[in-house]
Amino acid sequence: DVLGAILHCLPPCRIQSCHCAKGCKSAPCSDHCKSWRNLHAAILCIGLGEYTEIARLPNAVGDARELCAQANAVSGCRAEVLEKLHSEKAIRVGIGKFLDREGLKEKPPKLVCIICNGHGMQCGASVFLLPERADPNSRDCDPDKEFIAINEIFKVCFEFDSHARRLDDAQVVTFVVIVDACREFIRNGPASMQGALDPESSKAPGKWALCFSCSRDSVAMDGREGEHSPFAQGLLDRDNGIFAPGVPLKTALEEACRRLGSIAGQSGQTPLTLRLEAIDSALCISPAIHSSVDVQAQDSTTEADKTDRDCNELVRFLKDKGLSAIAVQFSETMGMELVEDLRMLQTEDLE
């Protein structure tokens, strides 16, 4: 429902009685916290678009929000959006808080996926994601301190992976980082790929993979304003994207890269993947629908839910207009379950 979708996109809760984070201070959040337990997939969608010193990206935040919405529509999968991240520390802390949820730590999911949408740049051998107040053209810019290296994201995941493996019921988590960003060079330096994206082996999760929307020294297409980037369109594709029912994540990423390469080859935006073989070939974010009957049932349920919502809105509208009698008659004619306040309406003096 709409309220559930809104709750899914809210930041982590902060209520004193809640177990999802330390120092909780506001309410309510119990249902929100419980929803992070017993998952098979947890997804963090980072949207960085409102840059102050370099060109803004009009679609990056929208891409992150839509990826989050589609993830939250999948049973057993939970996602949240991180945006308005002005510094390297804000990005790092945001990822850390996402992974530090008590619900996730009690029983880690099979998959943790971090999707980054924003500006990216390469400095020597290192590839960075830029926070929204980054100024790579500044003479005093220090990328190692002001930006977050892609391989540093895996180091944050390493702590969660270590925790999952130490549990009595040890869990093996697959960590997948997906980056839709540029990789233009901003400083002279060695262009070696060694260490550019790979985390140090001693600080890397046991199972990790990376999918980057472009190769080094190239620009990622953002798409027309108000739409999704070409790479995000591939990820969101209804039939072959990462949330398509029964489509393995590895296959979906390969298809998104193939699709992007076919439309962006002339621009030099060639996607890059690393260690996709670490993703189990049968691992799907959205489970398969096994028969045409299941498909029809799912479509019918979705349509019925929409009809119920529309009818309920109409009943409330009629009540607000002082037409309670008509509201009751309409509800009875449609064979509807009594909606909020409708039983009370029937007891009123409808004359």
CSV table of C-alpha atoms in Angstrom, one decimal:
chain,number,residue,atom,x,y,z
A,1,ASP,CA,0.0,0.0,0.0
A,2,VAL,CA,1.0,3.6,-0.3
A,3,LEU,CA,1.8,4.0,3.4
A,4,GLY,CA,4.0,0.9,3.2
A,5,ALA,CA,5.8,2.2,0.2
A,6,ILE,CA,6.5,5.5,1.9
A,7,LEU,CA,7.8,3.7,5.0
A,8,HIS,CA,10.1,1.6,2.9
A,9,CYS,CA,11.8,4.7,1.6
A,10,LEU,CA,12.2,6.4,4.9
A,11,PRO,CA,15.7,6.7,6.6
A,12,PRO,CA,16.6,4.4,9.4
A,13,CYS,CA,14.3,4.9,12.5
A,14,ARG,CA,15.5,6.4,15.7
A,15,ILE,CA,13.3,5.4,18.6
A,16,GLN,CA,14.6,4.6,22.1
A,17,SER,CA,12.8,1.2,22.3
A,18,CYS,CA,13.9,0.2,18.8
A,19,HIS,CA,16.7,-2.3,18.2
A,20,CYS,CA,17.7,-1.1,14.7
A,21,ALA,CA,20.2,1.5,15.8
A,22,LYS,CA,21.8,3.0,18.9
A,23,GLY,CA,20.7,6.4,20.2
A,24,CYS,CA,17.2,6.2,18.8
A,25,LYS,CA,15.2,9.3,19.6
A,26,SER,CA,12.0,9.6,17.5
A,27,ALA,CA,8.9,7.6,16.9
A,28,PRO,CA,7.2,5.6,15.6
A,29,CYS,CA,9.3,2.9,13.9
A,30,SER,CA,8.6,-0.6,15.3
A,31,ASP,CA,7.1,-1.9,12.1
A,32,HIS,CA,9.8,-0.3,10.0
A,33,CYS,CA,12.5,-2.1,12.1
A,34,LYS,CA,10.8,-5.5,12.0
A,35,SER,CA,10.7,-5.3,8.2
A,36,TRP,CA,14.5,-5.6,8.0
A,37,ARG,CA,14.5,-9.1,9.6
A,38,ASN,CA,14.4,-12.5,7.8
A,39,LEU,CA,15.2,-11.0,4.3
A,40,HIS,CA,16.9,-12.7,1.4
A,41,ALA,CA,18.1,-9.4,-0.1
A,42,ALA,CA,18.9,-6.0,1.3
A,43,ILE,CA,19.5,-3.1,-1.1
A,44,LEU,CA,20.9,0.4,-0.5
A,45,CYS,CA,20.2,2.9,-3.3
A,46,ILE,CA,22.5,5.9,-3.2
A,47,GLY,CA,21.4,8.9,-5.3
A,48,LEU,CA,23.8,11.9,-5.7
A,49,GLY,CA,22.6,14.5,-8.1
A,50,GLU,CA,22.4,18.0,-6.4
A,51,TYR,CA,26.0,18.9,-6.9
A,52,THR,CA,27.0,22.4,-5.9
A,53,GLU,CA,30.5,22.8,-7.6
A,54,ILE,CA,30.1,20.7,-10.7
A,55,ALA,CA,27.2,19.9,-13.0
A,56,ARG,CA,24.1,18.5,-11.3
A,57,LEU,CA,22.7,15.2,-12.4
A,58,PRO,CA,19.0,15.6,-12.9
A,59,ASN,CA,18.2,11.9,-12.9
A,60,ALA,CA,20.5,10.3,-10.4
A,61,VAL,CA,18.2,10.7,-7.4
A,62,GLY,CA,15.2,9.6,-9.4
A,63,ASP,CA,17.0,6.5,-10.5
A,64,ALA,CA,17.8,5.6,-6.9
A,65,ARG,CA,14.3,6.2,-5.8
A,66,GLU,CA,12.8,4.0,-8.5
A,67,LEU,CA,15.3,1.2,-7.9
A,68,CYS,CA,14.3,1.4,-4.2
A,69,ALA,CA,10.6,1.3,-5.0
A,70,GLN,CA,10.9,-1.7,-7.2
A,71,ALA,CA,13.1,-3.5,-4.7
A,72,ASN,CA,10.5,-2.9,-1.9
A,73,ALA,CA,7.8,-4.4,-4.1
A,74,VAL,CA,9.6,-7.8,-4.0
A,75,SER,CA,8.7,-10.1,-1.1
A,76,GLY,CA,11.6,-10.8,1.1
A,77,CYS,CA,13.6,-7.8,-0.2
A,78,ARG,CA,14.0,-4.4,1.5
A,79,ALA,CA,15.6,-1.3,0.3
A,80,GLU,CA,16.2,2.3,1.2
A,81,VAL,CA,17.4,5.5,-0.5
A,82,LEU,CA,20.3,7.6,0.7
A,83,GLU,CA,20.5,11.1,-0.8
A,84,LYS,CA,21.7,14.6,0.1
A,85,LEU,CA,25.2,13.2,1.0
A,86,HIS,CA,27.5,16.2,1.0
A,87,SER,CA,30.8,14.6,2.1
A,88,GLU,CA,32.8,11.4,1.9
A,89,LYS,CA,32.1,10.8,5.6
A,90,ALA,CA,28.3,11.1,5.0
A,91,ILE,CA,28.5,8.4,2.3
A,92,ARG,CA,30.6,6.1,4.5
A,93,VAL,CA,28.5,6.6,7.6
A,94,GLY,CA,25.3,6.1,5.6
A,95,ILE,CA,26.5,2.7,4.3
A,96,GLY,CA,27.7,1.8,7.7
A,97,LYS,CA,24.3,2.5,9.3
A,98,PHE,CA,22.5,0.6,6.6
A,99,LEU,CA,24.6,-2.5,7.4
A,100,ASP,CA,24.4,-2.0,11.2
A,101,ARG,CA,20.7,-2.6,11.4
A,102,GLU,CA,20.0,-5.1,14.1
A,103,GLY,CA,17.4,-6.8,11.9
A,104,LEU,CA,20.1,-7.5,9.2
A,105,LYS,CA,22.7,-8.6,11.7
A,106,GLU,CA,20.4,-11.1,13.5
A,107,LYS,CA,20.0,-13.1,10.3
A,108,PRO,CA,22.0,-11.7,7.4
A,109,PRO,CA,20.4,-11.9,4.0
A,110,LYS,CA,21.9,-13.9,1.1
A,111,LEU,CA,22.5,-10.7,-0.9
A,112,VAL,CA,23.5,-7.2,0.0
A,113,CYS,CA,23.5,-4.9,-3.0
A,114,ILE,CA,24.7,-1.3,-3.0
A,115,ILE,CA,23.7,0.8,-6.0
A,116,CYS,CA,25.5,4.1,-6.5
A,117,ASN,CA,24.2,6.8,-8.9
A,118,GLY,CA,26.2,10.0,-9.1
A,119,HIS,CA,29.4,11.6,-10.4
A,120,GLY,CA,32.5,9.4,-10.5
A,121,MET,CA,36.1,10.1,-11.4
A,122,GLN,CA,39.4,8.3,-11.7
A,123,CYS,CA,42.6,9.7,-10.1
A,124,GLY,CA,45.6,7.6,-11.1
A,125,ALA,CA,44.8,4.1,-10.3
A,126,SER,CA,41.8,4.9,-7.9
A,127,VAL,CA,38.2,5.2,-8.9
A,128,PHE,CA,36.0,7.5,-6.7
A,129,LEU,CA,32.4,8.3,-6.1
A,130,LEU,CA,31.9,12.0,-5.5
A,131,PRO,CA,29.7,13.5,-2.7
A,132,GLU,CA,27.5,16.4,-3.6
A,133,ARG,CA,29.8,19.2,-2.4
A,134,ALA,CA,32.9,17.8,-4.1
A,135,ASP,CA,35.0,20.1,-6.1
A,136,PRO,CA,37.5,18.1,-8.1
A,137,ASN,CA,38.7,21.2,-10.0
A,138,SER,CA,39.9,22.9,-6.8
A,139,ARG,CA,43.7,23.3,-6.6
A,140,ASP,CA,43.5,22.0,-3.0
A,141,CYS,CA,41.3,19.0,-3.7
A,142,ASP,CA,42.5,15.8,-2.1
A,143,PRO,CA,40.5,12.9,-3.6
A,144,ASP,CA,41.7,10.4,-1.0
A,145,LYS,CA,40.1,12.5,1.8
A,146,GLU,CA,37.2,14.2,0.0
A,147,PHE,CA,35.8,11.4,-2.2
A,148,ILE,CA,35.1,7.7,-1.4
A,149,ALA,CA,37.0,5.1,-3.4
A,150,ILE,CA,34.8,2.4,-4.8
A,151,ASN,CA,37.0,-0.3,-3.3
A,152,GLU,CA,36.5,1.4,0.1
A,153,ILE,CA,32.8,0.4,-0.1
A,154,PHE,CA,33.8,-3.2,-0.1
A,155,LYS,CA,35.9,-2.6,3.0
A,156,VAL,CA,32.8,-1.4,4.8
A,157,CYS,CA,31.0,-4.6,3.7
A,158,PHE,CA,33.9,-6.6,5.0
A,159,GLU,CA,32.9,-5.9,8.6
A,160,PHE,CA,29.4,-7.1,8.0
A,161,ASP,CA,30.7,-10.2,6.3
A,162,SER,CA,33.0,-11.0,9.2
A,163,HIS,CA,30.1,-10.7,11.6
A,164,ALA,CA,27.8,-13.0,9.4
A,165,ARG,CA,30.5,-15.7,9.3
A,166,ARG,CA,31.0,-15.6,13.1
A,167,LEU,CA,27.3,-16.3,13.9
A,168,ASP,CA,26.4,-19.7,15.4
A,169,ASP,CA,24.4,-20.2,12.2
A,170,ALA,CA,27.1,-18.8,10.0
A,171,GLN,CA,25.8,-17.0,6.9
A,172,VAL,CA,27.6,-16.5,3.6
A,173,VAL,CA,26.6,-13.2,2.1
A,174,THR,CA,27.1,-12.1,-1.5
A,175,PHE,CA,28.0,-8.4,-1.8
A,176,VAL,CA,27.2,-6.7,-5.1
A,177,VAL,CA,28.1,-3.1,-5.8
A,178,ILE,CA,26.6,-1.5,-8.9
A,179,VAL,CA,27.9,1.9,-10.0
A,180,ASP,CA,26.3,4.2,-12.6
A,181,ALA,CA,28.9,7.0,-12.8
A,182,CYS,CA,31.6,8.5,-15.0
A,183,ARG,CA,35.3,7.6,-14.8
A,184,GLU,CA,37.0,10.6,-16.3
A,185,PHE,CA,40.6,11.1,-15.2
A,186,ILE,CA,41.1,14.2,-13.0
A,187,ARG,CA,44.8,13.8,-12.2
A,188,ASN,CA,47.8,12.5,-14.0
A,189,GLY,CA,49.0,9.2,-12.7
A,190,PRO,CA,49.4,5.5,-13.5
A,191,ALA,CA,46.4,4.2,-15.4
A,192,SER,CA,46.9,0.6,-14.2
A,193,MET,CA,43.7,-1.2,-13.3
A,194,GLN,CA,45.5,-3.1,-10.5
A,195,GLY,CA,43.8,-1.9,-7.3
A,196,ALA,CA,41.6,0.6,-9.1
A,197,LEU,CA,38.4,-1.2,-8.1
A,198,ASP,CA,39.5,-4.3,-6.3
A,199,PRO,CA,39.5,-4.1,-2.5
A,200,GLU,CA,42.6,-5.4,-0.7
A,201,SER,CA,42.2,-9.2,-0.3
A,202,SER,CA,42.6,-9.0,3.5
A,203,LYS,CA,39.7,-6.4,3.7
A,204,ALA,CA,37.4,-7.8,1.1
A,205,PRO,CA,34.2,-9.8,1.7
A,206,GLY,CA,34.4,-13.5,0.8
A,207,LYS,CA,32.0,-13.1,-2.1
A,208,TRP,CA,31.8,-9.8,-3.9
A,209,ALA,CA,31.1,-8.5,-7.4
A,210,LEU,CA,31.1,-5.2,-9.1
A,211,CYS,CA,29.2,-3.8,-12.1
A,212,PHE,CA,30.3,-0.4,-13.4
A,213,SER,CA,28.3,1.4,-16.1
A,214,CYS,CA,31.4,2.6,-17.9
A,215,SER,CA,35.1,1.9,-18.4
A,216,ARG,CA,38.0,4.2,-17.4
A,217,ASP,CA,38.3,7.6,-18.9
A,218,SER,CA,34.7,7.7,-20.2
A,219,VAL,CA,31.5,9.5,-19.4
A,220,ALA,CA,28.3,7.8,-18.3
A,221,MET,CA,25.1,9.0,-20.0
A,222,ASP,CA,22.5,10.5,-17.6
A,223,GLY,CA,19.6,10.5,-20.1
A,224,ARG,CA,17.0,13.1,-20.7
A,225,GLU,CA,15.9,15.0,-17.6
A,226,GLY,CA,13.0,13.5,-15.9
A,227,GLU,CA,13.8,10.0,-17.3
A,228,HIS,CA,16.2,7.3,-16.2
A,229,SER,CA,19.8,6.9,-17.3
A,230,PRO,CA,20.3,4.2,-20.0
A,231,PHE,CA,22.0,2.0,-17.5
A,232,ALA,CA,19.2,2.4,-14.9
A,233,GLN,CA,16.7,1.6,-17.6
A,234,GLY,CA,18.4,-1.8,-18.1
A,235,LEU,CA,18.5,-2.5,-14.4
A,236,LEU,CA,14.8,-1.6,-14.1
A,237,ASP,CA,13.6,-3.5,-17.3
A,238,ARG,CA,10.4,-5.4,-16.4
A,239,ASP,CA,11.3,-8.6,-18.3
A,240,ASN,CA,15.1,-8.8,-17.9
A,241,GLY,CA,16.1,-6.3,-15.2
A,242,ILE,CA,17.4,-7.2,-11.7
A,243,PHE,CA,13.9,-7.2,-10.2
A,244,ALA,CA,12.3,-9.3,-13.0
A,245,PRO,CA,10.7,-12.5,-11.5
A,246,GLY,CA,12.9,-15.5,-11.9
A,247,VAL,CA,15.8,-13.7,-13.6
A,248,PRO,CA,19.1,-14.4,-11.9
A,249,LEU,CA,20.9,-11.3,-10.8
A,250,LYS,CA,24.1,-12.3,-12.6
A,251,THR,CA,22.1,-12.7,-15.9
A,252,ALA,CA,20.3,-9.4,-15.3
A,253,LEU,CA,23.5,-7.5,-14.9
A,254,GLU,CA,25.1,-9.1,-17.9
A,255,GLU,CA,22.0,-8.2,-19.9
A,256,ALA,CA,22.0,-4.6,-18.7
A,257,CYS,CA,25.6,-4.2,-19.7
A,258,ARG,CA,25.0,-5.8,-23.1
A,259,ARG,CA,22.0,-3.5,-23.7
A,260,LEU,CA,23.9,-0.4,-22.7
A,261,GLY,CA,26.9,-1.4,-24.8
A,262,SER,CA,24.7,-1.8,-27.8
A,263,ILE,CA,23.3,1.7,-27.5
A,264,ALA,CA,26.3,3.6,-26.1
A,265,GLY,CA,29.2,1.9,-27.9
A,266,GLN,CA,29.9,4.9,-30.1
A,267,SER,CA,30.0,7.2,-27.1
A,268,GLY,CA,32.8,5.1,-25.5
A,269,GLN,CA,30.6,4.1,-22.5
A,270,THR,CA,31.5,0.4,-22.3
A,271,PRO,CA,30.3,-1.3,-19.1
A,272,LEU,CA,32.8,-3.1,-16.8
A,273,THR,CA,32.1,-6.1,-14.6
A,274,LEU,CA,34.4,-7.8,-12.0
A,275,ARG,CA,33.9,-11.1,-10.4
A,276,LEU,CA,30.3,-11.7,-11.5
A,277,GLU,CA,31.1,-15.4,-11.1
A,278,ALA,CA,30.9,-14.8,-7.4
A,279,ILE,CA,27.2,-14.4,-7.7
A,280,ASP,CA,25.4,-17.8,-7.5
A,281,SER,CA,23.9,-18.5,-11.0
A,282,ALA,CA,20.5,-19.2,-9.4
A,283,LEU,CA,20.4,-16.1,-7.1
A,284,CYS,CA,17.4,-14.0,-8.0
A,285,ILE,CA,16.2,-10.9,-6.2
A,286,SER,CA,12.6,-11.6,-7.2
A,287,PRO,CA,11.6,-15.3,-7.1
A,288,ALA,CA,10.1,-16.9,-10.2
A,289,ILE,CA,6.4,-17.1,-11.0
A,290,HIS,CA,6.1,-20.7,-12.0
A,291,SER,CA,3.0,-20.8,-14.2
A,292,SER,CA,0.7,-18.8,-16.3
A,293,VAL,CA,-1.9,-19.3,-13.6
A,294,ASP,CA,0.4,-17.7,-11.1
A,295,VAL,CA,1.0,-14.8,-13.4
A,296,GLN,CA,-2.7,-14.3,-13.9
A,297,ALA,CA,-3.4,-14.6,-10.2
A,298,GLN,CA,-0.7,-12.0,-9.5
A,299,ASP,CA,-2.1,-9.6,-12.1
A,300,SER,CA,-5.6,-10.2,-10.8
A,301,THR,CA,-4.5,-9.5,-7.2
A,302,THR,CA,-2.8,-6.3,-8.3
A,303,GLU,CA,-5.8,-5.1,-10.2
A,304,ALA,CA,-8.2,-6.1,-7.3
A,305,ASP,CA,-6.0,-4.1,-4.9
A,306,LYS,CA,-6.1,-1.1,-7.1
A,307,THR,CA,-9.9,-1.4,-7.5
A,308,ASP,CA,-10.4,-1.6,-3.7
A,309,ARG,CA,-8.2,1.4,-3.2
A,310,ASP,CA,-10.2,3.4,-5.8
A,311,CYS,CA,-13.5,2.3,-4.3
A,312,ASN,CA,-12.5,3.2,-0.8
A,313,GLU,CA,-11.3,6.6,-1.9
A,314,LEU,CA,-14.7,7.2,-3.5
A,315,VAL,CA,-16.5,6.1,-0.3
A,316,ARG,CA,-14.5,8.5,1.7
A,317,PHE,CA,-15.1,11.3,-0.8
A,318,LEU,CA,-18.9,10.7,-0.6
A,319,LYS,CA,-18.7,10.8,3.2
A,320,ASP,CA,-16.7,14.1,3.2
A,321,LYS,CA,-19.4,15.6,0.9
A,322,GLY,CA,-22.1,14.7,3.3
A,323,LEU,CA,-23.5,11.9,1.1
A,324,SER,CA,-23.2,9.1,3.7
A,325,ALA,CA,-26.3,7.2,2.4
A,326,ILE,CA,-24.9,7.0,-1.1
A,327,ALA,CA,-21.6,5.9,0.3
A,328,VAL,CA,-23.2,2.9,2.1
A,329,GLN,CA,-25.3,2.0,-0.9
A,330,PHE,CA,-22.3,2.1,-3.2
A,331,SER,CA,-20.3,-0.1,-0.8
A,332,GLU,CA,-23.1,-2.7,-0.5
A,333,THR,CA,-23.6,-2.7,-4.3
A,334,MET,CA,-19.9,-3.4,-4.9
A,335,GLY,CA,-19.9,-6.1,-2.2
A,336,MET,CA,-17.0,-4.3,-0.6
A,337,GLU,CA,-15.5,-5.1,2.8
A,338,LEU,CA,-16.6,-2.3,5.1
A,339,VAL,CA,-14.0,0.3,4.8
A,340,GLU,CA,-12.7,2.6,7.5
A,341,ASP,CA,-15.6,4.4,9.3
A,342,LEU,CA,-18.2,2.7,7.2
A,343,ARG,CA,-19.8,0.7,10.1
A,344,MET,CA,-20.1,4.0,11.9
A,345,LEU,CA,-21.9,5.5,8.9
A,346,GLN,CA,-24.5,2.8,8.9
A,347,THR,CA,-25.4,3.6,12.4
A,348,GLU,CA,-25.9,7.3,11.7
A,349,ASP,CA,-29.2,8.8,11.0
A,350,LEU,CA,-29.0,8.7,7.2
A,351,GLU,CA,-32.3,10.5,6.7
